[in-house]
mmCIF file of C-alpha atoms in Angstrom:
data_model
loop_
_atom_site.group_PDB
_atom_site.id
_atom_site.type_symbol
_atom_site.label_atom_id
_atom_site.label_comp_id
_atom_site.label_asym_id
_atom_site.label_seq_id
_atom_site.Cartn_x
_atom_site.Cartn_y
_atom_site.Cartn_z
ATOM 1 C CA UNK A 130 -39.994 -51.411 2.504
ATOM 2 C CA UNK A 131 -36.862 -49.666 0.777
ATOM 3 C CA UNK A 132 -34.009 -49.953 2.024
ATOM 4 C CA UNK A 133 -32.622 -46.612 3.531
ATOM 5 C CA UNK A 134 -28.843 -45.981 4.521
ATOM 6 C CA UNK A 135 -26.494 -43.371 5.897
ATOM 7 C CA UNK A 136 -23.235 -42.323 4.852
ATOM 8 C CA UNK A 137 -20.370 -41.067 7.139
ATOM 9 C CA UNK A 138 -19.551 -37.181 6.321
ATOM 10 C CA UNK A 139 -16.607 -37.180 4.019
ATOM 11 C CA UNK A 140 -13.623 -36.113 4.857
ATOM 12 C CA UNK A 141 -12.279 -32.996 3.175
ATOM 13 C CA UNK A 142 -10.074 -33.908 -0.050
ATOM 14 C CA UNK A 143 -6.388 -33.380 0.087
ATOM 15 C CA UNK A 144 -6.445 -30.768 -2.576
ATOM 16 C CA UNK A 145 -9.497 -29.747 -0.475
ATOM 17 C CA UNK A 146 -6.514 -29.178 2.680
ATOM 18 C CA UNK A 147 -4.182 -28.183 0.438
ATOM 19 C CA UNK A 148 -6.477 -25.215 -0.880
ATOM 20 C CA UNK A 149 -7.190 -24.162 3.319
ATOM 21 C CA UNK A 150 -3.296 -24.069 3.371
ATOM 22 C CA UNK A 151 -2.750 -22.158 0.449
ATOM 23 C CA UNK A 152 -6.150 -19.470 1.119
ATOM 24 C CA UNK A 153 -4.035 -18.874 4.847
ATOM 25 C CA UNK A 154 -1.115 -18.655 3.953
ATOM 26 C CA UNK A 155 -0.323 -15.094 4.397
ATOM 27 C CA UNK A 156 -1.522 -15.198 7.868
ATOM 28 C CA UNK A 157 0.521 -18.280 8.373
ATOM 29 C CA UNK A 158 4.046 -16.801 7.192
ATOM 30 C CA UNK A 159 2.552 -13.551 9.529
ATOM 31 C CA UNK A 160 2.808 -15.893 12.563
ATOM 32 C CA UNK A 161 6.070 -18.059 11.616
ATOM 33 C CA UNK A 162 8.250 -15.188 10.805
ATOM 34 C CA UNK A 163 7.120 -13.500 14.251
ATOM 35 C CA UNK A 164 7.397 -16.209 15.739
ATOM 36 C CA UNK A 165 11.342 -16.408 14.472
ATOM 37 C CA UNK A 166 12.175 -13.155 15.730
ATOM 38 C CA UNK A 167 10.436 -13.702 19.255
ATOM 39 C CA UNK A 168 13.090 -16.036 19.754
ATOM 40 C CA UNK A 169 15.385 -15.007 17.900
ATOM 41 C CA UNK A 170 16.006 -11.007 18.346
ATOM 42 C CA UNK A 171 16.657 -9.522 21.051
ATOM 43 C CA UNK A 172 13.578 -7.181 22.219
ATOM 44 C CA UNK A 173 11.472 -8.011 19.911
ATOM 45 C CA UNK A 174 8.681 -8.408 21.711
ATOM 46 C CA UNK A 175 9.063 -5.428 23.637
ATOM 47 C CA UNK A 176 6.693 -2.632 24.241
ATOM 48 C CA UNK A 177 9.024 0.111 22.237
ATOM 49 C CA UNK A 178 9.805 -1.960 20.079
ATOM 50 C CA UNK A 179 6.097 -3.429 18.928
ATOM 51 C CA UNK A 180 5.075 0.828 18.728
ATOM 52 C CA UNK A 181 7.982 0.913 16.414
ATOM 53 C CA UNK A 182 7.498 -1.643 13.935
ATOM 54 C CA UNK A 183 3.235 -0.912 14.124
ATOM 55 C CA UNK A 184 4.765 2.403 12.259
ATOM 56 C CA UNK A 185 6.938 1.277 10.389
ATOM 57 C CA UNK A 186 4.337 -1.254 9.104
ATOM 58 C CA UNK A 187 1.461 1.548 8.100
ATOM 59 C CA UNK A 188 3.508 3.515 6.503
ATOM 60 C CA UNK A 189 3.733 0.556 3.451
ATOM 61 C CA UNK A 190 0.464 -0.640 4.689
ATOM 62 C CA UNK A 191 -0.814 2.552 3.282
ATOM 63 C CA UNK A 192 0.700 2.123 0.281
ATOM 64 C CA UNK A 193 -0.012 -0.919 -0.204
ATOM 65 C CA UNK A 194 -3.565 -0.655 0.033
ATOM 66 C CA UNK A 195 -3.594 1.597 -2.779
ATOM 67 C CA UNK A 196 -1.648 -0.766 -4.932
ATOM 68 C CA UNK A 197 -4.106 -3.427 -3.759
ATOM 69 C CA UNK A 198 -6.763 -1.339 -6.246
ATOM 70 C CA UNK A 199 -4.554 -0.462 -8.981
ATOM 71 C CA UNK A 200 -3.085 -4.094 -9.634
ATOM 72 C CA UNK A 201 -6.682 -5.576 -9.367
ATOM 73 C CA UNK A 202 -7.538 -3.949 -11.660
ATOM 74 C CA UNK A 203 -4.966 -4.681 -13.957
ATOM 75 C CA UNK A 204 -2.193 -2.266 -13.984
ATOM 76 C CA UNK A 205 0.411 -1.242 -11.926
ATOM 77 C CA UNK A 206 2.028 2.163 -10.147
ATOM 78 C CA UNK A 207 5.475 2.616 -9.655
ATOM 79 C CA UNK A 208 5.379 6.235 -8.935
ATOM 80 C CA UNK A 209 4.165 5.712 -5.653
ATOM 81 C CA UNK A 210 7.797 6.147 -3.894
ATOM 82 C CA UNK A 211 8.248 9.355 -5.814
ATOM 83 C CA UNK A 212 5.033 10.882 -4.743
ATOM 84 C CA UNK A 213 5.809 10.175 -1.278
ATOM 85 C CA UNK A 214 9.053 11.850 -1.774
ATOM 86 C CA UNK A 215 7.782 15.111 -3.396
ATOM 87 C CA UNK A 216 4.839 14.960 -1.039
ATOM 88 C CA UNK A 217 6.894 14.774 1.812
ATOM 89 C CA UNK A 218 9.154 17.972 0.057
ATOM 90 C CA UNK A 219 6.196 19.705 -0.405
ATOM 91 C CA UNK A 220 5.211 19.416 2.968
ATOM 92 C CA UNK A 221 8.782 20.545 4.089
ATOM 93 C CA UNK A 222 8.445 23.737 2.276
ATOM 94 C CA UNK A 223 4.774 24.617 2.808
ATOM 95 C CA UNK A 224 5.886 24.746 7.077
ATOM 96 C CA UNK A 225 9.468 26.767 6.174
ATOM 97 C CA UNK A 226 8.371 29.069 3.354
ATOM 98 C CA UNK A 227 4.713 28.558 3.032
ATOM 99 C CA UNK A 228 3.708 30.639 -0.877
ATOM 100 C CA UNK A 229 6.300 33.508 -2.090
ATOM 101 C CA UNK A 230 3.720 36.185 -3.580
ATOM 102 C CA UNK A 231 6.465 38.218 -4.214
ATOM 103 C CA UNK A 232 6.809 42.006 -3.285
ATOM 104 C CA UNK A 233 7.837 40.541 -0.006
ATOM 105 C CA UNK A 234 4.503 38.648 1.165
ATOM 106 C CA UNK A 235 3.967 35.443 1.121
ATOM 107 C CA UNK A 236 0.398 32.862 2.006
ATOM 108 C CA UNK A 237 1.147 31.261 5.244
ATOM 109 C CA UNK A 238 -0.801 27.356 6.179
ATOM 110 C CA UNK A 239 -2.084 26.159 8.971
ATOM 111 C CA UNK A 240 -1.466 22.601 9.893
ATOM 112 C CA UNK A 241 -4.989 21.020 8.245
ATOM 113 C CA UNK A 242 -4.134 23.814 5.199
ATOM 114 C CA UNK A 243 -0.774 21.548 4.748
ATOM 115 C CA UNK A 244 -2.267 18.526 4.846
ATOM 116 C CA UNK A 245 -4.818 19.555 2.076
ATOM 117 C CA UNK A 246 -2.760 21.150 -0.375
ATOM 118 C CA UNK A 247 0.162 17.992 0.255
ATOM 119 C CA UNK A 248 -2.562 14.970 -0.310
ATOM 120 C CA UNK A 249 -3.828 17.604 -3.219
ATOM 121 C CA UNK A 250 -0.478 16.755 -5.131
ATOM 122 C CA UNK A 251 -0.680 13.410 -4.814
ATOM 123 C CA UNK A 252 -4.364 13.054 -5.964
ATOM 124 C CA UNK A 253 -3.123 15.403 -9.207
ATOM 125 C CA UNK A 254 -0.451 12.869 -9.759
ATOM 126 C CA UNK A 255 -2.340 9.913 -9.884
ATOM 127 C CA UNK A 256 -4.557 11.337 -11.627
ATOM 128 C CA UNK A 257 -2.313 12.533 -14.437
ATOM 129 C CA UNK A 258 -1.094 8.496 -14.490
ATOM 130 C CA UNK A 259 -4.410 7.809 -14.783
ATOM 131 C CA UNK A 260 -4.686 10.151 -17.602
ATOM 132 C CA UNK A 261 -1.642 8.766 -19.710
ATOM 133 C CA UNK A 262 -2.846 5.406 -19.207
ATOM 134 C CA UNK A 263 -6.667 6.134 -20.266
ATOM 135 C CA UNK A 264 -6.342 8.419 -22.833
ATOM 136 C CA UNK A 265 -3.663 8.428 -24.354
ATOM 137 C CA UNK A 266 -3.348 4.403 -24.017
ATOM 138 C CA UNK A 267 -0.150 3.875 -22.098
ATOM 139 C CA UNK A 268 1.013 0.645 -20.620
ATOM 140 C CA UNK A 269 1.033 1.618 -17.202
ATOM 141 C CA UNK A 270 4.286 -0.219 -16.507
ATOM 142 C CA UNK A 271 5.688 3.210 -18.994
ATOM 143 C CA UNK A 272 3.018 5.381 -17.280
ATOM 144 C CA UNK A 273 3.513 5.311 -14.160
ATOM 145 C CA UNK A 274 8.191 4.654 -14.089
ATOM 146 C CA UNK A 275 6.994 8.139 -16.615
ATOM 147 C CA UNK A 276 5.928 10.044 -13.666
ATOM 148 C CA UNK A 277 8.783 8.304 -10.988
ATOM 149 C CA UNK A 278 11.255 10.026 -12.692
ATOM 150 C CA UNK A 279 9.463 13.085 -12.691
ATOM 151 C CA UNK A 280 8.250 13.193 -9.210
ATOM 152 C CA UNK A 281 11.486 12.194 -8.152
ATOM 153 C CA UNK A 282 13.293 15.427 -10.144
ATOM 154 C CA UNK A 283 10.662 17.908 -8.938
ATOM 155 C CA UNK A 284 10.929 16.972 -5.706
ATOM 156 C CA UNK A 285 15.600 17.610 -5.306
ATOM 157 C CA UNK A 286 14.580 20.592 -7.880
ATOM 158 C CA UNK A 287 13.016 21.869 -5.158
ATOM 159 C CA UNK A 288 15.783 22.008 -2.993
ATOM 160 C CA UNK A 289 18.299 21.588 -5.245
ATOM 161 C CA UNK A 290 18.220 17.969 -3.752
ATOM 162 C CA UNK A 291 18.975 19.624 0.208
ATOM 163 C CA UNK A 292 16.528 18.660 3.267
ATOM 164 C CA UNK A 293 14.326 20.504 4.563
ATOM 165 C CA UNK A 294 15.003 20.167 8.296
ATOM 166 C CA UNK A 295 13.639 21.963 11.462
ATOM 167 C CA UNK A 296 9.382 21.018 10.559
ATOM 168 C CA UNK A 297 8.651 22.005 13.960
ATOM 169 C CA UNK A 298 6.308 24.887 12.625
ATOM 170 C CA UNK A 299 5.407 28.214 14.109
ATOM 171 C CA UNK A 300 2.450 28.738 16.622
ATOM 172 C CA UNK A 301 2.158 32.416 14.347
ATOM 173 C CA UNK A 302 0.880 30.695 11.623
ATOM 174 C CA UNK A 303 -1.095 27.121 13.269
ATOM 175 C CA UNK A 304 1.726 24.718 11.636
ATOM 176 C CA UNK A 305 3.227 23.877 14.671
ATOM 177 C CA UNK A 306 1.531 20.981 15.418
ATOM 178 C CA UNK A 307 2.438 19.176 11.841
ATOM 179 C CA UNK A 308 4.669 17.280 14.683
ATOM 180 C CA UNK A 309 1.698 15.858 16.169
ATOM 181 C CA UNK A 310 1.311 14.258 12.759
ATOM 182 C CA UNK A 311 3.291 11.767 13.386
ATOM 183 C CA UNK A 312 4.152 11.431 16.664
ATOM 184 C CA UNK A 313 0.821 11.906 18.354
ATOM 185 C CA UNK A 314 -1.401 9.320 19.563
ATOM 186 C CA UNK A 315 -5.268 9.251 20.279
ATOM 187 C CA UNK A 316 -6.180 7.120 23.073
ATOM 188 C CA UNK A 317 -2.989 6.302 23.701
ATOM 189 C CA UNK A 318 -2.431 4.864 19.553
ATOM 190 C CA UNK A 319 0.072 6.267 17.481
ATOM 191 C CA UNK A 320 -1.957 9.106 14.836
ATOM 192 C CA UNK A 321 -0.335 6.650 11.318
ATOM 193 C CA UNK A 322 -2.190 3.473 13.430
ATOM 194 C CA UNK A 323 -4.955 5.466 13.250
ATOM 195 C CA UNK A 324 -4.864 6.816 9.941
ATOM 196 C CA UNK A 325 -4.316 3.584 9.170
ATOM 197 C CA UNK A 326 -7.334 1.780 10.113
ATOM 198 C CA UNK A 327 -9.314 4.777 9.075
ATOM 199 C CA UNK A 328 -8.222 4.218 5.216
ATOM 200 C CA UNK A 329 -8.357 0.016 5.622
ATOM 201 C CA UNK A 330 -11.535 0.042 6.402
ATOM 202 C CA UNK A 331 -12.340 2.877 3.826
ATOM 203 C CA UNK A 332 -10.923 0.750 1.313
ATOM 204 C CA UNK A 333 -12.265 -2.922 2.285
ATOM 205 C CA UNK A 334 -15.754 -1.177 2.558
ATOM 206 C CA UNK A 335 -15.504 0.022 -1.096
ATOM 207 C CA UNK A 336 -14.187 -3.199 -2.173
ATOM 208 C CA UNK A 337 -16.616 -5.717 -1.188
ATOM 209 C CA UNK A 338 -19.583 -3.339 -0.619
ATOM 210 C CA UNK A 339 -19.930 -1.144 -3.451
ATOM 211 C CA UNK A 340 -20.280 -0.918 -6.975
ATOM 212 C CA UNK A 341 -17.403 1.033 -7.879
ATOM 213 C CA UNK A 342 -15.891 -1.817 -5.615
ATOM 214 C CA UNK A 343 -17.247 -4.687 -8.085
ATOM 215 C CA UNK A 344 -16.624 -2.373 -10.896
ATOM 216 C CA UNK A 345 -12.672 -2.852 -10.106
ATOM 217 C CA UNK A 346 -12.650 -6.138 -9.977
ATOM 218 C CA UNK A 347 -14.234 -6.696 -13.293
ATOM 219 C CA UNK A 348 -12.324 -4.393 -14.698
ATOM 220 C CA UNK A 349 -9.086 -6.127 -13.804
ATOM 221 C CA UNK A 350 -11.008 -9.581 -14.332
ATOM 222 C CA UNK A 351 -11.964 -8.502 -17.930
ATOM 223 C CA UNK A 352 -11.717 -5.431 -18.957
ATOM 224 C CA UNK A 353 -13.446 -6.015 -22.329
ATOM 225 C CA UNK A 354 -16.265 -7.421 -20.813
ATOM 226 C CA UNK A 355 -16.859 -4.902 -17.979
ATOM 227 C CA UNK A 356 -16.681 -2.345 -20.678
ATOM 228 C CA UNK A 357 -19.307 -4.455 -22.817
ATOM 229 C CA UNK A 358 -21.189 -4.749 -19.698
ATOM 230 C CA UNK A 359 -21.992 -0.974 -19.493
ATOM 231 C CA UNK A 360 -18.656 -0.828 -16.820
ATOM 232 C CA UNK A 361 -17.035 2.827 -17.333
ATOM 233 C CA UNK A 362 -13.842 1.004 -17.577
ATOM 234 C CA UNK A 363 -11.863 4.829 -17.836
ATOM 235 C CA UNK A 364 -13.297 6.107 -14.934
ATOM 236 C CA UNK A 365 -12.984 3.077 -12.633
ATOM 237 C CA UNK A 366 -9.028 3.379 -13.863
ATOM 238 C CA UNK A 367 -8.959 7.080 -12.915
ATOM 239 C CA UNK A 368 -10.294 6.047 -9.553
ATOM 240 C CA UNK A 369 -7.310 3.394 -8.705
ATOM 241 C CA UNK A 370 -4.603 5.492 -9.853
ATOM 242 C CA UNK A 371 -6.155 8.769 -7.984
ATOM 243 C CA UNK A 372 -6.389 6.739 -5.055
ATOM 244 C CA UNK A 373 -3.135 5.165 -5.226
ATOM 245 C CA UNK A 374 -1.786 8.700 -5.264
ATOM 246 C CA UNK A 375 -3.891 9.607 -2.544
ATOM 247 C CA UNK A 376 -2.273 7.232 -0.212
ATOM 248 C CA UNK A 377 1.336 8.188 -0.912
ATOM 249 C CA UNK A 378 0.325 11.926 -0.336
ATOM 250 C CA UNK A 379 -0.471 10.218 3.236
ATOM 251 C CA UNK A 380 2.371 8.526 3.193
ATOM 252 C CA UNK A 381 4.237 11.556 2.609
ATOM 253 C CA UNK A 382 2.895 13.659 4.818
ATOM 254 C CA UNK A 383 3.351 11.280 8.181
ATOM 255 C CA UNK A 384 7.115 10.507 7.146
ATOM 256 C CA UNK A 385 8.433 14.130 7.702
ATOM 257 C CA UNK A 386 6.158 14.995 10.260
ATOM 258 C CA UNK A 387 7.957 12.015 12.336
ATOM 259 C CA UNK A 388 11.244 13.147 10.896
ATOM 260 C CA UNK A 389 10.940 17.142 11.714
ATOM 261 C CA UNK A 390 12.459 16.709 8.556
ATOM 262 C CA UNK A 391 11.681 16.611 4.279
ATOM 263 C CA UNK A 392 14.501 14.552 2.149
ATOM 264 C CA UNK A 393 14.127 14.628 -1.291
ATOM 265 C CA UNK A 394 15.047 10.203 -1.807
ATOM 266 C CA UNK A 395 12.298 9.920 1.123
ATOM 267 C CA UNK A 396 9.824 6.884 -0.238
ATOM 268 C CA UNK A 397 13.082 4.993 -3.002
ATOM 269 C CA UNK A 398 11.974 1.899 -3.744
ATOM 270 C CA UNK A 399 9.136 2.019 -1.147
ATOM 271 C CA UNK A 400 6.706 0.682 -4.677
ATOM 272 C CA UNK A 401 8.720 -2.219 -4.650
ATOM 273 C CA UNK A 402 7.557 -2.975 -0.356
ATOM 274 C CA UNK A 403 3.686 -1.903 -1.257
ATOM 275 C CA UNK A 404 3.947 -4.515 -4.287
ATOM 276 C CA UNK A 405 5.388 -7.497 -2.000
ATOM 277 C CA UNK A 406 2.941 -6.545 0.187
ATOM 278 C CA UNK A 407 -0.126 -6.458 -1.793
ATOM 279 C CA UNK A 408 1.083 -10.430 -3.766
ATOM 280 C CA UNK A 409 1.704 -11.685 -0.694
ATOM 281 C CA UNK A 410 -1.964 -10.777 0.695
ATOM 282 C CA UNK A 411 -2.955 -12.536 -2.476
ATOM 283 C CA UNK A 412 -3.921 -10.208 -5.084
ATOM 284 C CA UNK A 413 -3.284 -11.061 -8.411
ATOM 285 C CA UNK A 414 -0.711 -9.556 -10.472
ATOM 286 C CA UNK A 415 -2.883 -10.598 -13.447
ATOM 287 C CA UNK A 416 -5.486 -8.459 -12.176
ATOM 288 C CA UNK A 417 -9.232 -9.271 -10.825
ATOM 289 C CA UNK A 418 -8.293 -10.681 -7.376
ATOM 290 C CA UNK A 419 -7.313 -9.165 -4.126
ATOM 291 C CA UNK A 420 -8.128 -8.475 -0.745
ATOM 292 C CA UNK A 421 -7.542 -5.914 1.223
ATOM 293 C CA UNK A 422 -7.549 -7.531 4.874
ATOM 294 C CA UNK A 423 -4.790 -9.613 2.970
ATOM 295 C CA UNK A 424 -2.795 -7.187 2.220
ATOM 296 C CA UNK A 425 -2.648 -4.990 5.399
ATOM 297 C CA UNK A 426 -1.463 -8.912 6.862
ATOM 298 C CA UNK A 427 1.563 -9.146 4.091
ATOM 299 C CA UNK A 428 2.311 -5.485 4.851
ATOM 300 C CA UNK A 429 2.550 -6.798 8.394
ATOM 301 C CA UNK A 430 5.002 -9.765 7.314
ATOM 302 C CA UNK A 431 7.472 -7.456 4.954
ATOM 303 C CA UNK A 432 7.577 -5.115 8.215
ATOM 304 C CA UNK A 433 8.489 -7.598 11.374
ATOM 305 C CA UNK A 434 10.608 -9.244 8.274
ATOM 306 C CA UNK A 435 12.450 -5.873 7.940
ATOM 307 C CA UNK A 436 12.804 -5.111 11.580
ATOM 308 C CA UNK A 437 13.599 -8.344 13.050
ATOM 309 C CA UNK A 438 16.399 -8.413 10.114
ATOM 310 C CA UNK A 439 17.658 -5.296 11.724
ATOM 311 C CA UNK A 440 17.482 -6.202 14.661
ATOM 312 C CA UNK A 441 19.407 -9.468 14.365
ATOM 313 C CA UNK A 442 22.474 -7.560 13.105
ATOM 314 C CA UNK A 443 21.505 -8.619 9.199
ATOM 315 C CA UNK A 444 23.519 -7.294 6.388
ATOM 316 C CA UNK A 445 20.848 -4.663 4.121
ATOM 317 C CA UNK A 446 22.413 -5.875 1.046
ATOM 318 C CA UNK A 447 21.456 -9.866 2.330
ATOM 319 C CA UNK A 448 17.368 -7.713 3.223
ATOM 320 C CA UNK A 449 16.929 -7.108 -0.433
ATOM 321 C CA UNK A 450 18.196 -10.955 -1.373
ATOM 322 C CA UNK A 451 15.436 -12.274 1.593
ATOM 323 C CA UNK A 452 12.526 -9.467 0.198
ATOM 324 C CA UNK A 453 12.848 -10.740 -3.463
ATOM 325 C CA UNK A 454 13.097 -14.133 -2.687
ATOM 326 C CA UNK A 455 10.056 -13.753 -0.640
ATOM 327 C CA UNK A 456 8.270 -11.715 -3.867
ATOM 328 C CA UNK A 457 9.216 -14.768 -5.700
ATOM 329 C CA UNK A 458 7.625 -17.339 -3.321
ATOM 330 C CA UNK A 459 4.612 -15.339 -2.826
ATOM 331 C CA UNK A 460 4.341 -15.197 -7.016
ATOM 332 C CA UNK A 461 5.064 -18.901 -7.485
ATOM 333 C CA UNK A 462 2.407 -19.880 -4.634
ATOM 334 C CA UNK A 463 -0.311 -17.951 -5.505
ATOM 335 C CA UNK A 464 -0.104 -19.265 -9.014
ATOM 336 C CA UNK A 465 0.017 -22.887 -6.776
ATOM 337 C CA UNK A 466 -3.151 -21.388 -5.651
ATOM 338 C CA UNK A 467 -4.811 -21.099 -8.851
ATOM 339 C CA UNK A 468 -3.940 -24.610 -10.031
ATOM 340 C CA UNK A 469 -5.223 -26.270 -6.892
ATOM 341 C CA UNK A 470 -8.430 -24.051 -7.196
ATOM 342 C CA UNK A 471 -8.990 -24.879 -10.750
ATOM 343 C CA UNK A 472 -8.998 -28.544 -9.837
ATOM 344 C CA UNK A 473 -11.455 -28.886 -7.361
ATOM 345 C CA UNK A 474 -13.674 -26.658 -9.354
ATOM 346 C CA UNK A 475 -12.676 -29.405 -12.021
ATOM 347 C CA UNK A 476 -13.805 -31.912 -9.494
ATOM 348 C CA UNK A 477 -16.667 -30.704 -7.872
ATOM 349 C CA UNK A 478 -18.218 -29.894 -11.689
ATOM 350 C CA UNK A 479 -17.536 -33.716 -12.400
ATOM 351 C CA UNK A 480 -19.196 -34.885 -8.885
ATOM 352 C CA UNK A 481 -22.214 -33.306 -10.199
ATOM 353 C CA UNK A 482 -22.673 -34.016 -13.162
ATOM 354 C CA UNK A 483 -22.446 -37.895 -12.132
#
C-alpha cells in the first residue's frame, strides 16, 4: 500500500505578508493619523469637530472620486479647482441677480434650477477637456492646465474679482433654500455627506459593475489594445472628464452654500489635494489601476491630516510641506507594491511550472 503523507498548511511567505500590508496601507495610514491626533490635538474627538471634519473631507472626496476615473484612464485633470471656483461664482450670480435679458427684465431661478445650471457649467467644461484631448490630441496635462486658467479667469471676470455676498436667496423665487445644500441635514446627516455617499456608490457601481467601468480600466492599462478590442476610447475619455467636471460643480455648489458667499479664488490648489487622495488610495499615476473605496479613504487621510495639523497650531507652510511628503511617500509605496506584486506573481508561476 502506498504511503500517504499529509503536509501542514504552509504559512504565508514574507512577500505575501508585505503585499497584504502594502494593499492595506491607506487604511493603516488613516488609523495611525487618527490615533495620533486623537492624543495630541485638543478636542479632536469632539462631536462638533467630527461633523466639521466630515464636511471638509467630503469636498476633497468629491474631487478625488472624479480624479480617480481620470487617472485610471491614463489622464490628469488640473482644472477641477478652477471649475469649483467658477461654478461657485455662477451659483452666486444666479442667486443674487438671475439672468438679465434687458429692458429691465431678468429671469430668476429657484434652488433646483440653479443647481442644474451650475452642474451644466461643470459638465460643459469637462466636455471641453474631453474634446481637446480626444479630438485635438492635446496632452491631458496641457489641455486641463489651459482650462484651469480659462475657468479661473472667467470666475474673476464674473465679478471683477469681488465676492458675491449674502447668498440667502429670495423666497419669492424659491431660491431661499440654497443655504440648505451646505447647512441642511437629512435624518441628522449633513447634506454634503449624503451627496458624497450617493456619488461614491454611483462611482463604485460604474467602476465595478458596468462595461463602462471595465473600459476605463482597459483604456488606462493599454489604450492601443483597448481600441483594437473594440472599446470606444474617445467616448470613454469624454465620460471621465465630464464626470470630473460634474464632481467639481457639486463642490462649487456646496462651498458657496456653506459660506453663503462666492469668491472667485475658491478652489485654488484643490486639484492637488484630489490627486493626493487618489494616489494615496492606491490609484496608479500610470493608469489602469485604482479603487473608489481606496480614494475615499485617501481623502479621509488628507482631511484628518489637514484638520489635525490646524488644531495643533502647525503653520500652514509646514502643512504644505507635509502634504507634499505624503504624496511622494504614496507614490514610492505604490511603486514598491508593484514590485512586490511582480515578485509574488513570478514565484507563483515558478511553483506552477515546477
